[in-house]
Amino acid sequence: MNNSLTNTARLLGAALRALLVLTLVTGVIYPLVVTGIAQALFNDKANGSEIEADGKVVGSSLIGQAYDLPLKKGQETPESDLKWFQGRPQNGLGTNNVNTQYKLILSGATNRSADNEELIQWVKDAKAAVIKDNSVPGYTVKPSDVPADALTSSGSGLDPDISPEYADLQVHRVAERNGLSVAQVQKLVDEHTEGRTLGFMGEPRVNVLELNIALKELVARS
C-alpha cells in the first residue's frame, strides 16, 4: 500500500516537473527566441511593415488607405480628396468586393461573375468618374488610357499598390491641385515605381501611401 502511494506520488511529481519545464521552454523561452530573431533579422516585417511620417506611424506598406474629404452632415458616401493620389476603388464605384474604405473588419471579394450586370455598371461608372476626375485643362483622359486597377478593387480589398499606368494617369490632376509642375509630380511617380519582385514575379507597382507621403513633403518644400 505504501509502495503504491509512493510510486503514485513520484509519478505525479515527475509529471508536474515535466509540465513546468515544457511550459517554460515552449511558452516562454521559444517565443522570446523567435521574437528576438524576427526583430533582429526582419524588424520591418515583424512589426507590420509600418510606414512613418513626421515621426509617427501613419500606416502599413501592406494595407491600402482611403484619401477622402471629411463627410458632410447627412453625407453617407465620402468623396475622394483629389489632391492626393488615389488607390484602387473602395467606395462602391468599381469595387468588386465586400470591403469598403479599407476597413479591416473584413476582407474578401463578392465573387461576382464578369457578366454580372451590377458589376458591369460599377465598372462603367468608375471609368466615367476616373476620366472626369483626372481630366484637367490641357490634358484629357481617354477611355483607352484607364487601366483595370483604376476600375476594380483587388480580391482582398486591401491592396496598397496601383499600377504605374494608373499613377501616371493621375499626375496632371495632382499637379494642378497642389500647384506643382507636371514634371515634379511625374518624377515622384518614377522614383516610387517598383519593378517585378526578383525581376520576374508580379507586376511593376507604386505604393500609394509612400507616394503620397513624398507628395506631402514636396508640397511643403514648394
Tab-separated table of C-alpha atoms in Angstrom:
chain	number	residue	atom	x	y	z
A	1	MET	CA	0.000	0.000	0.000
A	2	ASN	CA	2.742	2.413	0.980
A	3	ASN	CA	4.773	1.462	-2.117
A	4	SER	CA	1.762	2.156	-4.313
A	5	LEU	CA	1.258	5.618	-2.826
A	6	THR	CA	4.956	6.333	-3.083
A	7	ASN	CA	5.021	5.364	-6.771
A	8	THR	CA	1.941	7.453	-7.475
A	9	ALA	CA	3.433	10.494	-5.745
A	10	ARG	CA	6.706	10.011	-7.617
A	11	LEU	CA	4.919	9.815	-10.975
A	12	LEU	CA	2.804	12.864	-10.225
A	13	GLY	CA	5.913	14.781	-9.197
A	14	ALA	CA	7.707	13.813	-12.399
A	15	ALA	CA	4.686	14.794	-14.480
A	16	LEU	CA	4.447	18.172	-12.745
A	17	ARG	CA	8.151	18.859	-13.272
A	18	ALA	CA	7.845	17.899	-16.943
A	19	LEU	CA	4.824	20.218	-17.299
A	20	LEU	CA	6.708	23.112	-15.731
A	21	VAL	CA	9.798	22.538	-17.877
A	22	LEU	CA	7.799	22.244	-21.120
A	23	THR	CA	5.749	25.317	-20.230
A	24	LEU	CA	8.940	27.277	-19.641
A	25	VAL	CA	10.579	26.049	-22.855
A	26	THR	CA	7.622	26.261	-25.244
A	27	GLY	CA	5.673	29.063	-23.572
A	28	VAL	CA	8.470	31.452	-22.605
A	29	ILE	CA	11.928	30.659	-23.975
A	30	TYR	CA	10.899	29.614	-27.501
A	31	PRO	CA	8.600	32.629	-28.141
A	32	LEU	CA	11.286	35.006	-26.825
A	33	VAL	CA	13.943	33.447	-29.061
A	34	VAL	CA	11.716	33.551	-32.150
A	35	THR	CA	10.679	37.140	-31.399
A	36	GLY	CA	14.307	38.140	-30.912
A	37	ILE	CA	15.352	36.571	-34.209
A	38	ALA	CA	12.424	38.200	-36.023
A	39	GLN	CA	13.256	41.616	-34.581
A	40	ALA	CA	16.928	41.240	-35.454
A	41	LEU	CA	16.558	39.870	-38.991
A	42	PHE	CA	13.111	41.021	-40.145
A	43	ASN	CA	12.387	44.058	-37.975
A	44	ASP	CA	10.200	45.847	-40.524
A	45	LYS	CA	8.079	42.820	-41.428
A	46	ALA	CA	7.830	41.602	-37.827
A	47	ASN	CA	6.315	44.928	-36.784
A	48	GLY	CA	3.715	45.023	-39.540
A	49	SER	CA	5.725	46.788	-42.268
A	50	GLU	CA	4.964	50.142	-40.657
A	51	ILE	CA	5.480	53.409	-42.531
A	52	GLU	CA	6.419	56.539	-40.583
A	53	ALA	CA	5.963	60.194	-41.457
A	54	ASP	CA	6.670	63.220	-39.288
A	55	GLY	CA	7.942	60.909	-36.550
A	56	LYS	CA	4.811	58.786	-36.220
A	57	VAL	CA	3.406	55.645	-37.772
A	58	VAL	CA	0.875	56.533	-40.470
A	59	GLY	CA	0.127	53.110	-41.904
A	60	SER	CA	1.465	49.868	-43.296
A	61	SER	CA	3.079	49.293	-46.662
A	62	LEU	CA	0.901	46.187	-46.962
A	63	ILE	CA	-2.528	47.776	-46.428
A	64	GLY	CA	-4.150	50.453	-48.574
A	65	GLN	CA	-5.774	53.603	-47.254
A	66	ALA	CA	-8.571	55.854	-48.439
A	67	TYR	CA	-7.855	59.510	-49.213
A	68	ASP	CA	-11.233	61.164	-48.823
A	69	LEU	CA	-12.694	64.506	-47.872
A	70	PRO	CA	-14.387	64.705	-44.448
A	71	LEU	CA	-18.017	63.647	-44.547
A	72	LYS	CA	-20.517	66.489	-44.593
A	73	LYS	CA	-23.657	66.455	-42.491
A	74	GLY	CA	-26.071	63.873	-43.867
A	75	GLN	CA	-23.487	62.547	-46.339
A	76	GLU	CA	-23.052	58.769	-46.347
A	77	THR	CA	-20.649	58.210	-49.229
A	78	PRO	CA	-17.338	60.068	-48.935
A	79	GLU	CA	-15.776	61.922	-51.861
A	80	SER	CA	-12.167	61.379	-52.863
A	81	ASP	CA	-9.763	64.163	-51.930
A	82	LEU	CA	-8.333	64.748	-55.386
A	83	LYS	CA	-5.171	66.496	-54.262
A	84	TRP	CA	-3.849	63.034	-53.362
A	85	PHE	CA	-3.064	60.026	-55.480
A	86	GLN	CA	-5.934	57.579	-55.177
A	87	GLY	CA	-5.668	53.829	-54.706
A	88	ARG	CA	-7.887	51.150	-56.145
A	89	PRO	CA	-11.654	51.788	-55.866
A	90	GLN	CA	-13.235	51.159	-52.474
A	91	ASN	CA	-16.265	53.451	-52.366
A	92	GLY	CA	-18.804	51.460	-54.325
A	93	LEU	CA	-17.781	52.724	-57.771
A	94	GLY	CA	-15.984	49.932	-59.500
A	95	THR	CA	-15.472	47.869	-56.393
A	96	ASN	CA	-15.985	44.140	-56.726
A	97	ASN	CA	-15.506	43.087	-53.136
A	98	VAL	CA	-17.139	43.359	-49.752
A	99	ASN	CA	-14.551	45.687	-48.232
A	100	THR	CA	-15.269	49.407	-48.180
A	101	GLN	CA	-12.950	52.217	-47.155
A	102	TYR	CA	-10.157	49.731	-46.426
A	103	LYS	CA	-11.844	48.756	-43.165
A	104	LEU	CA	-10.027	45.818	-41.622
A	105	ILE	CA	-13.137	44.260	-40.118
A	106	LEU	CA	-13.373	42.010	-43.134
A	107	SER	CA	-11.535	41.258	-46.335
A	108	GLY	CA	-12.534	39.441	-49.476
A	109	ALA	CA	-14.392	39.575	-52.758
A	110	THR	CA	-18.087	39.384	-53.624
A	111	ASN	CA	-17.236	36.790	-56.288
A	112	ARG	CA	-19.467	38.461	-58.856
A	113	SER	CA	-19.016	36.961	-62.303
A	114	ALA	CA	-17.644	39.010	-65.191
A	115	ASP	CA	-21.110	39.204	-66.773
A	116	ASN	CA	-22.833	40.361	-63.580
A	117	GLU	CA	-24.946	43.402	-64.547
A	118	GLU	CA	-24.267	45.263	-61.303
A	119	LEU	CA	-20.510	44.774	-61.638
A	120	ILE	CA	-20.581	45.882	-65.281
A	121	GLN	CA	-22.420	49.067	-64.309
A	122	TRP	CA	-19.953	49.709	-61.477
A	123	VAL	CA	-17.068	49.477	-63.920
A	124	LYS	CA	-18.762	51.806	-66.409
A	125	ASP	CA	-19.487	54.354	-63.661
A	126	ALA	CA	-15.938	54.046	-62.335
A	127	LYS	CA	-14.428	54.676	-65.774
A	128	ALA	CA	-16.580	57.769	-66.239
A	129	ALA	CA	-15.514	59.051	-62.806
A	130	VAL	CA	-11.816	58.415	-63.460
A	131	ILE	CA	-11.982	60.249	-66.779
A	132	LYS	CA	-13.866	63.198	-65.250
A	133	ASP	CA	-11.685	63.495	-62.129
A	134	ASN	CA	-8.355	63.266	-63.933
A	135	SER	CA	-9.095	65.397	-66.978
A	136	VAL	CA	-7.733	68.908	-66.409
A	137	PRO	CA	-7.175	71.885	-68.726
A	138	GLY	CA	-4.630	70.809	-71.334
A	139	TYR	CA	-4.919	67.110	-70.501
A	140	THR	CA	-7.898	64.896	-71.291
A	141	VAL	CA	-8.040	61.273	-70.211
A	142	LYS	CA	-9.197	58.929	-72.957
A	143	PRO	CA	-11.209	55.795	-72.128
A	144	SER	CA	-8.392	53.670	-73.537
A	145	ASP	CA	-5.986	55.287	-71.040
A	146	VAL	CA	-7.817	53.914	-67.982
A	147	PRO	CA	-6.173	50.732	-66.608
A	148	ALA	CA	-8.096	47.905	-64.973
A	149	ASP	CA	-6.867	48.651	-61.441
A	150	ALA	CA	-8.489	52.095	-61.647
A	151	LEU	CA	-11.867	50.405	-62.044
A	152	THR	CA	-11.832	47.329	-59.824
A	153	SER	CA	-10.544	46.574	-56.365
A	154	SER	CA	-8.259	43.703	-55.522
A	155	GLY	CA	-9.542	40.348	-54.308
A	156	SER	CA	-8.736	41.246	-50.689
A	157	GLY	CA	-9.853	44.860	-50.984
A	158	LEU	CA	-6.703	45.910	-49.130
A	159	ASP	CA	-4.213	46.287	-51.993
A	160	PRO	CA	-1.838	49.175	-51.157
A	161	ASP	CA	-0.387	49.418	-54.666
A	162	ILE	CA	-1.516	50.692	-58.042
A	163	SER	CA	-0.035	50.191	-61.486
A	164	PRO	CA	2.417	52.776	-62.851
A	165	GLU	CA	-0.158	53.415	-65.589
A	166	TYR	CA	-2.797	54.444	-63.057
A	167	ALA	CA	-0.296	56.604	-61.174
A	168	ASP	CA	0.769	58.316	-64.430
A	169	LEU	CA	-2.868	58.981	-65.295
A	170	GLN	CA	-3.276	60.943	-62.034
A	171	VAL	CA	-0.143	63.081	-62.399
A	172	HIS	CA	-1.746	66.081	-64.162
A	173	ARG	CA	-4.649	66.276	-61.712
A	174	VAL	CA	-2.364	66.001	-58.645
A	175	ALA	CA	-0.016	68.625	-60.072
A	176	GLU	CA	-2.860	71.073	-60.690
A	177	ARG	CA	-4.486	70.550	-57.292
A	178	ASN	CA	-1.202	71.110	-55.443
A	179	GLY	CA	0.245	73.939	-57.528
A	180	LEU	CA	3.132	71.796	-58.751
A	181	SER	CA	4.543	71.193	-62.199
A	182	VAL	CA	3.715	68.016	-64.067
A	183	ALA	CA	7.424	67.240	-64.257
A	184	GLN	CA	7.792	67.431	-60.470
A	185	VAL	CA	4.915	65.039	-59.834
A	186	GLN	CA	5.930	62.658	-62.624
A	187	LYS	CA	9.404	62.471	-61.086
A	188	LEU	CA	7.835	61.392	-57.778
A	189	VAL	CA	5.915	58.609	-59.524
A	190	ASP	CA	9.008	57.413	-61.350
A	191	GLU	CA	11.025	57.383	-58.102
A	192	HIS	CA	8.342	55.318	-56.322
A	193	THR	CA	7.754	52.785	-59.070
A	194	GLU	CA	8.958	49.326	-58.057
A	195	GLY	CA	9.769	46.634	-60.585
A	196	ARG	CA	8.792	42.979	-60.530
A	197	THR	CA	9.906	41.050	-57.446
A	198	LEU	CA	13.223	39.335	-58.221
A	199	GLY	CA	12.816	40.632	-61.739
A	200	PHE	CA	10.104	38.204	-62.816
A	201	MET	CA	7.365	37.845	-60.172
A	202	GLY	CA	4.283	40.060	-60.162
A	203	GLU	CA	3.936	43.374	-61.957
A	204	PRO	CA	5.533	46.831	-61.590
A	205	ARG	CA	3.709	48.779	-58.880
A	206	VAL	CA	3.516	52.026	-56.945
A	207	ASN	CA	2.761	52.123	-53.217
A	208	VAL	CA	0.135	54.849	-52.828
A	209	LEU	CA	0.872	55.691	-49.185
A	210	GLU	CA	4.599	56.090	-49.777
A	211	LEU	CA	3.902	58.180	-52.874
A	212	ASN	CA	1.509	60.484	-51.013
A	213	ILE	CA	3.996	60.949	-48.169
A	214	ALA	CA	6.590	62.044	-50.730
A	215	LEU	CA	3.985	64.328	-52.325
A	216	LYS	CA	3.234	65.961	-48.982
A	217	GLU	CA	6.941	66.608	-48.424
A	218	LEU	CA	7.298	68.097	-51.916
A	219	VAL	CA	4.337	70.424	-51.377
A	220	ALA	CA	5.801	71.551	-48.041
A	221	ARG	CA	9.098	72.425	-49.740
A	222	SER	CA	7.473	74.273	-52.634
